[in-house]
Coordinates of N, CA and C in Angstrom, one line a residue:
X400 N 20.3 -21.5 -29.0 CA 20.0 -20.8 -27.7 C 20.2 -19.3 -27.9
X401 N 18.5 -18.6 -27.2 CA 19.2 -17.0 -27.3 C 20.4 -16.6 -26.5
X402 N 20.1 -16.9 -25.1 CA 21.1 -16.1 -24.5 C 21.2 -17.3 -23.3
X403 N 22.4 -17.3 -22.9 CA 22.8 -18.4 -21.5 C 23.4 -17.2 -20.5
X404 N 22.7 -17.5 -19.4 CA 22.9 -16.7 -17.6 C 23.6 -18.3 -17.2
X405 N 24.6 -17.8 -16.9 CA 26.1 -18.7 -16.2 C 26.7 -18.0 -15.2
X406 N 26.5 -16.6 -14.9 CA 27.3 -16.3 -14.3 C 26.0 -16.4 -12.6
X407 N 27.3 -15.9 -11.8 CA 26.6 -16.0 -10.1 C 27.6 -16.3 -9.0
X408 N 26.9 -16.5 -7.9 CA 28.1 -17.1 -6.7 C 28.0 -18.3 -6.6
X409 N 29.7 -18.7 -6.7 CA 29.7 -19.8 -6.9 C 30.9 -20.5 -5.9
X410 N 30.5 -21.4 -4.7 CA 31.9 -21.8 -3.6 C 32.2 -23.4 -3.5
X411 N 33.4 -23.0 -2.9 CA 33.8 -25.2 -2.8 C 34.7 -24.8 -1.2
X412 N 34.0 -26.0 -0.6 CA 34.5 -26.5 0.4 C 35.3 -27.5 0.5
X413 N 36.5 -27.6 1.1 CA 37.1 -28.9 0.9 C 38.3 -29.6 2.5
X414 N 38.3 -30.6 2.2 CA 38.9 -31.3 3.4 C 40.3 -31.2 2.4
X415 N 41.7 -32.1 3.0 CA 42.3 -32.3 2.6 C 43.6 -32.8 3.7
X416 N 44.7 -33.9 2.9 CA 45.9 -34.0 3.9 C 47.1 -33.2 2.9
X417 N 48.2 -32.3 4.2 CA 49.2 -32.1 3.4 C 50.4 -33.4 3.9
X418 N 50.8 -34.2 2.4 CA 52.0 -35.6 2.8 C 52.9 -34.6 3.4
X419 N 53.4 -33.2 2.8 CA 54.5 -33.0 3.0 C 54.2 -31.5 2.6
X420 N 55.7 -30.7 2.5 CA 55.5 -29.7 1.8 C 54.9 -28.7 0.9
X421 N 55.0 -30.7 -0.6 CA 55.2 -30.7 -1.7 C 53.9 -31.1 -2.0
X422 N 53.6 -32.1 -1.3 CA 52.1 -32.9 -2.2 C 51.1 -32.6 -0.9
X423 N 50.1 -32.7 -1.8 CA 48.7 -33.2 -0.8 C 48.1 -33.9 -1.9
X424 N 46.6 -33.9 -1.1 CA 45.4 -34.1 -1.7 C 44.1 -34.0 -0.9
X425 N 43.4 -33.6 -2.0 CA 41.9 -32.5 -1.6 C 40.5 -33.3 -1.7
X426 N 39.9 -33.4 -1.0 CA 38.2 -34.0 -1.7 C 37.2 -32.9 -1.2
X427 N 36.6 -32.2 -2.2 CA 36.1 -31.0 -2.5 C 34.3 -30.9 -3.1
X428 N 33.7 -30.0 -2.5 CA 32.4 -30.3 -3.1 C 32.2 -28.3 -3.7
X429 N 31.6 -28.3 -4.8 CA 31.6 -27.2 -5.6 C 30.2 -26.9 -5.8
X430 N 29.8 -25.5 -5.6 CA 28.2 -25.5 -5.3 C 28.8 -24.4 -6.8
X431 N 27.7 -24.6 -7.2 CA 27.4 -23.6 -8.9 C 26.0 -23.1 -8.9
X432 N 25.7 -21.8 -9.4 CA 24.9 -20.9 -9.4 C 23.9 -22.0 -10.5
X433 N 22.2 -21.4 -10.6 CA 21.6 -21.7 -11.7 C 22.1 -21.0 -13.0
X434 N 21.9 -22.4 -13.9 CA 22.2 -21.6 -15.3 C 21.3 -21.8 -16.5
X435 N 20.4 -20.7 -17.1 CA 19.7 -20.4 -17.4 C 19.5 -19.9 -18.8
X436 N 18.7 -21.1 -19.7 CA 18.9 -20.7 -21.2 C 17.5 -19.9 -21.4
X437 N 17.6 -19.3 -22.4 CA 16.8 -18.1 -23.2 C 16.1 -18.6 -24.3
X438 N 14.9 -18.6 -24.6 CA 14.5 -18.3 -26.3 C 15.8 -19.3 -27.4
X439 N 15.6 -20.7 -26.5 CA 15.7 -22.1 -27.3 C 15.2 -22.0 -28.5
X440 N 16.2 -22.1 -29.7 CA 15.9 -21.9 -31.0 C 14.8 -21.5 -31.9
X441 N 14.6 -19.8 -30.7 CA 14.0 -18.6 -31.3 C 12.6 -19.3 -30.9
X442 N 12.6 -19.8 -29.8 CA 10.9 -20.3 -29.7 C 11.0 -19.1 -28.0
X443 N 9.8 -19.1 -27.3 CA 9.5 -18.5 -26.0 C 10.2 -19.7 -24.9
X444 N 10.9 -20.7 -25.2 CA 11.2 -21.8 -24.3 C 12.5 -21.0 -23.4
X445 N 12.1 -21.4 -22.2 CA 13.4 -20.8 -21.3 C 13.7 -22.3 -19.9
X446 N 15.2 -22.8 -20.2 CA 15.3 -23.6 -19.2 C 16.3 -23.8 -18.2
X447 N 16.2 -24.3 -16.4 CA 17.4 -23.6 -15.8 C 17.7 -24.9 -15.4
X448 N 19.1 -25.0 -15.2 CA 19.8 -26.5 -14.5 C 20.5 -25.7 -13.2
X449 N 20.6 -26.8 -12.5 CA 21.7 -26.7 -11.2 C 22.5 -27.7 -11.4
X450 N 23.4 -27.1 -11.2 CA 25.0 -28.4 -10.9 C 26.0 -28.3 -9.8
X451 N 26.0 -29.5 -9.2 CA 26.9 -29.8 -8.0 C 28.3 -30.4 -8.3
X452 N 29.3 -30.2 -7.9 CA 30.3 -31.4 -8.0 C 30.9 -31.4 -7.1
X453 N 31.5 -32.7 -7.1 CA 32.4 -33.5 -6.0 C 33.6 -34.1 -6.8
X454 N 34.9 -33.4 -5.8 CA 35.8 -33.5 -6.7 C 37.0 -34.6 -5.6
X455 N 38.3 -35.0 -6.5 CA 39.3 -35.4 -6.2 C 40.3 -35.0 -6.5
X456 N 41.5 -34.5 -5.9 CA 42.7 -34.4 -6.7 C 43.5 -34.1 -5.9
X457 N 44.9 -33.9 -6.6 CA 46.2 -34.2 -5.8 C 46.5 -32.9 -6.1
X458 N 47.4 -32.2 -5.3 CA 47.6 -30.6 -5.7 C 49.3 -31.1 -5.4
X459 N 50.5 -30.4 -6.0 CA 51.4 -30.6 -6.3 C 52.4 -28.6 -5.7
X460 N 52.6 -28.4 -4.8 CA 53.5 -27.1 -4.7 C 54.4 -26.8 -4.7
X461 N 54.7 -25.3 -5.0 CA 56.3 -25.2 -4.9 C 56.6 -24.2 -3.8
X462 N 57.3 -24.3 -3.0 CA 56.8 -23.2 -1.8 C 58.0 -22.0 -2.2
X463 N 57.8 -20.6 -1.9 CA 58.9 -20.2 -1.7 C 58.8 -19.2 -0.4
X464 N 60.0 -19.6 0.2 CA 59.9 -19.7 1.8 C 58.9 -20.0 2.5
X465 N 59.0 -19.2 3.9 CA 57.6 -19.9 4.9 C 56.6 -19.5 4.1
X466 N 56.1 -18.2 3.6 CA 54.7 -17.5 3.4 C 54.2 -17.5 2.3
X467 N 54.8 -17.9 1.1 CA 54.3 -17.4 -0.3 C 54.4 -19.3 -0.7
X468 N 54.0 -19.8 -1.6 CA 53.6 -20.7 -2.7 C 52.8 -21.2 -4.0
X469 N 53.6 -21.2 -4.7 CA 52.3 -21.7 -6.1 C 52.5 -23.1 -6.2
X470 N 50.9 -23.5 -6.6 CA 50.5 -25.0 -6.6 C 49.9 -25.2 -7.8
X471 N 50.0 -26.3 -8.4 CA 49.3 -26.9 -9.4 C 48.3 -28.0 -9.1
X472 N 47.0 -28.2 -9.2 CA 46.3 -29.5 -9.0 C 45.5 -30.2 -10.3
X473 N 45.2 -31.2 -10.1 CA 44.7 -32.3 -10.9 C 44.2 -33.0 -10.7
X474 N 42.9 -34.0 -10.9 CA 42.1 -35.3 -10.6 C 40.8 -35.2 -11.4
X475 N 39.9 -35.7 -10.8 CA 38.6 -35.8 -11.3 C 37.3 -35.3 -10.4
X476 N 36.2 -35.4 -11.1 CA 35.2 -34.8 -10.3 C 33.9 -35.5 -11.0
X477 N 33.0 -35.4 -9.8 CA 31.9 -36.4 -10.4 C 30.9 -34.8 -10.3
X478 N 30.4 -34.9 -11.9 CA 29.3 -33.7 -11.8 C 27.7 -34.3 -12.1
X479 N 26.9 -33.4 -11.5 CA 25.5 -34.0 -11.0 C 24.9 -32.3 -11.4
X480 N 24.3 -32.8 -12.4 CA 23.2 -31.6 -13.1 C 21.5 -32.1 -13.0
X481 N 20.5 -31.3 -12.3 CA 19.6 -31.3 -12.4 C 18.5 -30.2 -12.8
X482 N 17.5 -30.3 -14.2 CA 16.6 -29.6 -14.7 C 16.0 -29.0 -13.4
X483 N 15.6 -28.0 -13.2 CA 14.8 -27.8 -12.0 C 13.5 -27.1 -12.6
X484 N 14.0 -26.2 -13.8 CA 12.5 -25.6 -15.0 C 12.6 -25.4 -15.8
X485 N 11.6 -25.3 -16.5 CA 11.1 -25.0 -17.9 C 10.1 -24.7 -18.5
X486 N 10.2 -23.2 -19.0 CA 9.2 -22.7 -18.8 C 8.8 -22.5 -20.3
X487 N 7.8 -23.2 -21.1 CA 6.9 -22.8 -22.6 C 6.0 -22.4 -22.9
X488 N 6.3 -20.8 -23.3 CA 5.2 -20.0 -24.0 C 4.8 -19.9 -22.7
X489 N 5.4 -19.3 -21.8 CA 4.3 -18.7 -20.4 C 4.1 -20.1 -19.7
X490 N 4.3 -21.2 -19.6 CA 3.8 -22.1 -18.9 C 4.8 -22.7 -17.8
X491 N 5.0 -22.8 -16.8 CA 6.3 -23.6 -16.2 C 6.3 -24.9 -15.8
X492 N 6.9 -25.7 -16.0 CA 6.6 -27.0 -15.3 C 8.3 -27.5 -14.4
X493 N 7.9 -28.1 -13.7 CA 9.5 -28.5 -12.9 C 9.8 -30.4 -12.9
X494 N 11.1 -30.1 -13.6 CA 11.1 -31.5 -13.7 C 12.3 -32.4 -12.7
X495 N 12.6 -34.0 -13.1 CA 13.8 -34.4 -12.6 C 14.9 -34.9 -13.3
X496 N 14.9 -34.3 -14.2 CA 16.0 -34.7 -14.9 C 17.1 -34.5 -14.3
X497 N 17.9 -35.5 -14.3 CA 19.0 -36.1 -13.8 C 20.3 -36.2 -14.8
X498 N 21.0 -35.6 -14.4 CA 22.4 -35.8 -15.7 C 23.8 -36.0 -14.9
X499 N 24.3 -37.5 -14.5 CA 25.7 -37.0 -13.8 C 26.9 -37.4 -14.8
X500 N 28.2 -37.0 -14.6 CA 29.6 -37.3 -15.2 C 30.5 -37.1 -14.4
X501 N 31.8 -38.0 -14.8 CA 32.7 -38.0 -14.3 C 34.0 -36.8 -15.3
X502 N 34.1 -35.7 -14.8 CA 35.3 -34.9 -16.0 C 36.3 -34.8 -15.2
X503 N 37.3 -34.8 -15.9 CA 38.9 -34.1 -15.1 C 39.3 -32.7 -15.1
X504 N 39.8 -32.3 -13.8 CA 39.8 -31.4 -13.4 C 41.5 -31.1 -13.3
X505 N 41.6 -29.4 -13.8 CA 43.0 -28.8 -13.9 C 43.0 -27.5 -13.3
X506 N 44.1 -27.2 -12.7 CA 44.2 -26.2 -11.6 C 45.0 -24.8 -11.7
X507 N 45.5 -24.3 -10.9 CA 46.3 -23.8 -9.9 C 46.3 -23.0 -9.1
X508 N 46.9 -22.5 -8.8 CA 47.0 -21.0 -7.6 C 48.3 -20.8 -6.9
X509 N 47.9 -19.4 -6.2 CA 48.6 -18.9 -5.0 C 48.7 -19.5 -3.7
X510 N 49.4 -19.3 -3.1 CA 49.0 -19.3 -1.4 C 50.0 -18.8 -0.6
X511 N 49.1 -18.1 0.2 CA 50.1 -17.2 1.4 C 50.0 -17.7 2.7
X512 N 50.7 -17.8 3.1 CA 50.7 -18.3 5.1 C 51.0 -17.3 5.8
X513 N 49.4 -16.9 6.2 CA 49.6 -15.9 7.1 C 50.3 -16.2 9.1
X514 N 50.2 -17.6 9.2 CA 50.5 -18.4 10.0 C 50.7 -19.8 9.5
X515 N 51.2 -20.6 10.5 CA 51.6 -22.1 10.4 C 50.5 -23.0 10.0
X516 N 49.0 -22.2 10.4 CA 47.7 -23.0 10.2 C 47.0 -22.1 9.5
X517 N 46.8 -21.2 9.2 CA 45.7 -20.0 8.7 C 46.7 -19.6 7.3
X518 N 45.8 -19.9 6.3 CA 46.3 -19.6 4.6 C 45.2 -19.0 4.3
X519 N 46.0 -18.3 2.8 CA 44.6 -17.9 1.5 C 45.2 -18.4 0.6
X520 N 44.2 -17.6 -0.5 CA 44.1 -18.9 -1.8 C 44.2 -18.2 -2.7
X521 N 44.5 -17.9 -4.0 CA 43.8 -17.9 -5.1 C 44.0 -18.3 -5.9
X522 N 43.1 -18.7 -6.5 CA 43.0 -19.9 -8.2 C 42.2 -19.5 -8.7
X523 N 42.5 -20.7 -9.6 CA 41.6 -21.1 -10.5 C 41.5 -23.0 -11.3
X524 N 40.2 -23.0 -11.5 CA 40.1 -24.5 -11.9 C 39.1 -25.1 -13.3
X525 N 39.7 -26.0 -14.1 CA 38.8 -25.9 -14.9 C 38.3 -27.7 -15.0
X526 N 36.9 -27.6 -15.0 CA 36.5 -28.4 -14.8 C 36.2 -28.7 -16.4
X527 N 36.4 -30.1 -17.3 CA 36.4 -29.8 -18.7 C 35.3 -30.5 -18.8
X528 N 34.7 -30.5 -20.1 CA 33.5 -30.7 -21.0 C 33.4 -32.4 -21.1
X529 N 32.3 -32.5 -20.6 CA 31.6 -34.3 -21.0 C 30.4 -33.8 -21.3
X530 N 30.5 -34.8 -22.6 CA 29.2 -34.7 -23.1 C 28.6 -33.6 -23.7
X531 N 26.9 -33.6 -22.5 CA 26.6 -32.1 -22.9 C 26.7 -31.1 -22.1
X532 N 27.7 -31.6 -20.8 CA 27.6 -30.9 -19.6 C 29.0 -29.8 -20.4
X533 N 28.6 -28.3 -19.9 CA 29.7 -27.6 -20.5 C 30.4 -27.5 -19.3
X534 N 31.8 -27.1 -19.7 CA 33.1 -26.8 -18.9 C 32.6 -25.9 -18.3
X535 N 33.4 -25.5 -16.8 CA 33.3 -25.0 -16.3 C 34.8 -24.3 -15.4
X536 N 35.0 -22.8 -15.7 CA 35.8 -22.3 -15.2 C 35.5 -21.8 -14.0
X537 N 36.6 -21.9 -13.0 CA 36.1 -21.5 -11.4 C 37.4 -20.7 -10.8
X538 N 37.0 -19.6 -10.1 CA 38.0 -19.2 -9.8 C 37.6 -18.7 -8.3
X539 N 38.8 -18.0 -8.0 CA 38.3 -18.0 -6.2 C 39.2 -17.7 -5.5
X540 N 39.1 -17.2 -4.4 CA 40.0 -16.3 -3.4 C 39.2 -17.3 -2.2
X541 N 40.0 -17.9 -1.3 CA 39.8 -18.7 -0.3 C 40.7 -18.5 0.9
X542 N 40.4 -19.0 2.1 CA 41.1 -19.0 3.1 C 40.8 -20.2 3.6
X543 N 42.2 -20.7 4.6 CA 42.0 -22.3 5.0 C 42.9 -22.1 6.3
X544 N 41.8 -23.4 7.3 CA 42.8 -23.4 8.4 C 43.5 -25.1 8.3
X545 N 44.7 -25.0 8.9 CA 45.3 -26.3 8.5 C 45.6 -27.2 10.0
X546 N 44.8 -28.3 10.3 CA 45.1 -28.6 11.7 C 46.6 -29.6 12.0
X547 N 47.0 -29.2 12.4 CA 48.5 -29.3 12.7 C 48.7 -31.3 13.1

């Protein structure tokens, strides 16, 4: 591959229960930018995928006092990659290639409580390597409301 375009905007939505303090758990969907290869072993071939995932995991915290906490999370995620083009020698065609996997997912972050319901976030998550699907590192500044 000449060159790979990976970067872009990239966000996750997610539900979740807190048991307690200490534990929860999250079910999360992660939207990722197209990612886009270059001059495929020095030929004019250029091809772009999209990938979605839908995740699981348990996030594990340590609070310190009411407003500040760091979390650790972990589980799995089902990822769903689809060819959308490919373009040779000037020509484009769009196809349906389909690619899904199951990888595990590792975490953590910040969080501040700006209130009893209203938080922010920041992390980071790494989604690891199956197959031919590459890893994927995510990071992110978030805000959450928490329904009491």
């Amino acid at each position: 591959v000449g060159s790979v375009d990976d970067e872009g905007f990239a966000g996750r939505a997610f539900v979740g229960c807190d048991f307690n303090r200490y534990l929860a758990a999250e079910i999360g969907y992660l939207y990722l930018p197209n990612v886009t290869f270059k001059n495929i072993n020095g030929s004019a071939t250029e091809k772009s995928f999209r990938q979605q995932d839908v995740d699981l995991s348990v996030k594990a915290t340590l609070p310190f006092g009411r407003y500040f906490g760091v979390y650790a999370r972990a589980g799995m995620a089902w990822v769903y990659r689809t060819e959308i083009k490919a373009t040779i020698f000037g020509t484009t065609a769009s196809t349906n290639y389909d690619n899904e996997k199951y990888v595990p997912i590792l975490g953590g972050g910040l969080r501040f409580n700006f209130t009893q319901n209203f938080f922010s976030t920041l992390s980071y998550a790494r989604y690891f390597k199956s197959g031919d699907l590459r890893a994927t590192d995510f990071y992110s500044i978030g805000f959450a409301y928490k329904f009491s």
